[in-house]
Amino acid sequence: QVQDTNEVLFYALVQRHIREFLPILYTPTVGLACLKFSRIWRRPRGIFLSYPDRHKMRDVFKDLAARGWTGAPTDVDTKLDVRVIVVTDGGR
């Protein structure tokens, strides 16, 4: 619940105590979390853009920013702060 109430504190703790946290945050914990995700989901923490929609990226971010979402890139004329971008093939 620390991640939900204070993400800065959560990631600071993880960074300072990475050896202790890694077995909890990564495999096999990630695999188990993937299997039980529908039961433990709390709130969205990002967006998913599929490869076929890659040409719509700028419009998607502008729309999200217009609706008050604070995770869109800063280069779309908003006051948003993005610190991490993850690109994945969608595999677990």
C-alpha positions as a Markdown table, in Angstrom:
| # | Residue | x | y | z |
|---|---|---|---|---|
| 1 | Gln | 0.0 | 0.0 | 0.0 |
| 2 | Val | 3.0 | 2.3 | 0.3 |
| 3 | Gln | 3.2 | 2.5 | -3.5 |
| 4 | Asp | -0.5 | 3.7 | -3.6 |
| 5 | Thr | -0.1 | 6.3 | -0.8 |
| 6 | Asn | 3.4 | 7.6 | -1.4 |
| 7 | Glu | 5.2 | 6.5 | -4.6 |
| 8 | Val | 8.2 | 8.6 | -4.0 |
| 9 | Leu | 8.8 | 6.9 | -0.7 |
| 10 | Phe | 8.1 | 3.5 | -2.2 |
| 11 | Tyr | 10.7 | 3.9 | -5.0 |
| 12 | Ala | 13.2 | 5.5 | -2.6 |
| 13 | Leu | 12.9 | 2.4 | -0.3 |
| 14 | Val | 13.3 | 0.1 | -3.2 |
| 15 | Gln | 16.3 | 1.9 | -4.5 |
| 16 | Arg | 18.0 | 2.0 | -1.1 |
| 17 | His | 17.2 | -1.7 | -0.3 |
| 18 | Ile | 17.3 | -3.3 | -3.7 |
| 19 | Arg | 18.7 | -6.6 | -2.6 |
| 20 | Glu | 16.0 | -7.1 | 0.0 |
| 21 | Phe | 13.2 | -5.9 | -2.3 |
| 22 | Leu | 14.2 | -7.6 | -5.6 |
| 23 | Pro | 13.0 | -11.1 | -4.5 |
| 24 | Ile | 9.7 | -9.6 | -3.5 |
| 25 | Leu | 9.2 | -7.4 | -6.6 |
| 26 | Tyr | 10.5 | -9.7 | -9.3 |
| 27 | Thr | 10.3 | -13.4 | -10.3 |
| 28 | Pro | 8.5 | -15.5 | -9.1 |
| 29 | Thr | 6.5 | -12.7 | -7.5 |
| 30 | Val | 5.9 | -11.1 | -10.9 |
| 31 | Gly | 4.7 | -14.3 | -12.4 |
| 32 | Leu | 2.3 | -14.9 | -9.6 |
| 33 | Ala | 1.0 | -11.3 | -9.8 |
| 34 | Cys | 0.4 | -11.7 | -13.5 |
| 35 | Leu | -1.8 | -14.8 | -12.8 |
| 36 | Lys | -3.7 | -13.0 | -10.0 |
| 37 | Phe | -3.7 | -9.5 | -11.5 |
| 38 | Ser | -7.5 | -9.3 | -11.9 |
| 39 | Arg | -7.9 | -9.8 | -8.1 |
| 40 | Ile | -5.1 | -7.4 | -7.0 |
| 41 | Trp | -5.5 | -4.5 | -9.4 |
| 42 | Arg | -5.8 | -1.2 | -7.6 |
| 43 | Arg | -5.6 | 1.7 | -10.1 |
| 44 | Pro | -4.1 | 2.5 | -13.5 |
| 45 | Arg | -0.4 | 3.4 | -13.5 |
| 46 | Gly | 0.3 | 4.2 | -17.1 |
| 47 | Ile | -1.1 | 3.5 | -20.5 |
| 48 | Phe | -0.9 | 0.8 | -23.2 |
| 49 | Leu | -0.4 | 1.7 | -26.8 |
| 50 | Ser | -0.4 | -1.2 | -29.3 |
| 51 | Tyr | 1.9 | -1.3 | -32.2 |
| 52 | Pro | -0.8 | -1.0 | -34.8 |
| 53 | Asp | -1.9 | 2.3 | -33.1 |
| 54 | Arg | 1.6 | 3.8 | -33.0 |
| 55 | His | 0.7 | 6.5 | -35.5 |
| 56 | Lys | -2.0 | 7.8 | -33.0 |
| 57 | Met | 0.4 | 8.3 | -30.1 |
| 58 | Arg | 0.5 | 12.1 | -30.1 |
| 59 | Asp | -3.3 | 12.3 | -30.3 |
| 60 | Val | -3.7 | 9.7 | -27.5 |
| 61 | Phe | -1.5 | 11.8 | -25.2 |
| 62 | Lys | -3.2 | 15.0 | -26.1 |
| 63 | Asp | -6.5 | 13.5 | -25.3 |
| 64 | Leu | -5.3 | 12.1 | -22.0 |
| 65 | Ala | -3.8 | 15.5 | -21.1 |
| 66 | Ala | -7.0 | 17.3 | -21.9 |
| 67 | Arg | -8.8 | 14.9 | -19.6 |
| 68 | Gly | -6.4 | 15.8 | -16.7 |
| 69 | Trp | -4.3 | 12.6 | -16.8 |
| 70 | Thr | -0.8 | 13.5 | -15.6 |
| 71 | Gly | 1.3 | 10.9 | -17.4 |
| 72 | Ala | 1.5 | 12.1 | -20.9 |
| 73 | Pro | 4.8 | 13.3 | -22.4 |
| 74 | Thr | 5.9 | 16.8 | -21.8 |
| 75 | Asp | 6.4 | 17.6 | -25.5 |
| 76 | Val | 2.6 | 17.9 | -26.1 |
| 77 | Asp | 2.3 | 21.4 | -24.6 |
| 78 | Thr | 1.2 | 20.2 | -21.1 |
| 79 | Lys | 2.6 | 20.5 | -17.6 |
| 80 | Leu | 3.1 | 16.8 | -17.3 |
| 81 | Asp | 6.2 | 15.0 | -15.9 |
| 82 | Val | 7.3 | 11.7 | -17.4 |
| 83 | Arg | 10.3 | 10.0 | -15.8 |
| 84 | Val | 10.1 | 6.5 | -17.2 |
| 85 | Ile | 9.1 | 5.0 | -20.6 |
| 86 | Val | 9.0 | 1.2 | -21.0 |
| 87 | Val | 8.8 | -0.5 | -24.3 |
| 88 | Thr | 8.0 | -4.2 | -24.3 |
| 89 | Asp | 6.9 | -7.0 | -26.5 |
| 90 | Gly | 4.1 | -7.7 | -24.0 |
| 91 | Gly | 5.7 | -11.0 | -22.8 |
| 92 | Arg | 5.8 | -11.9 | -19.1 |
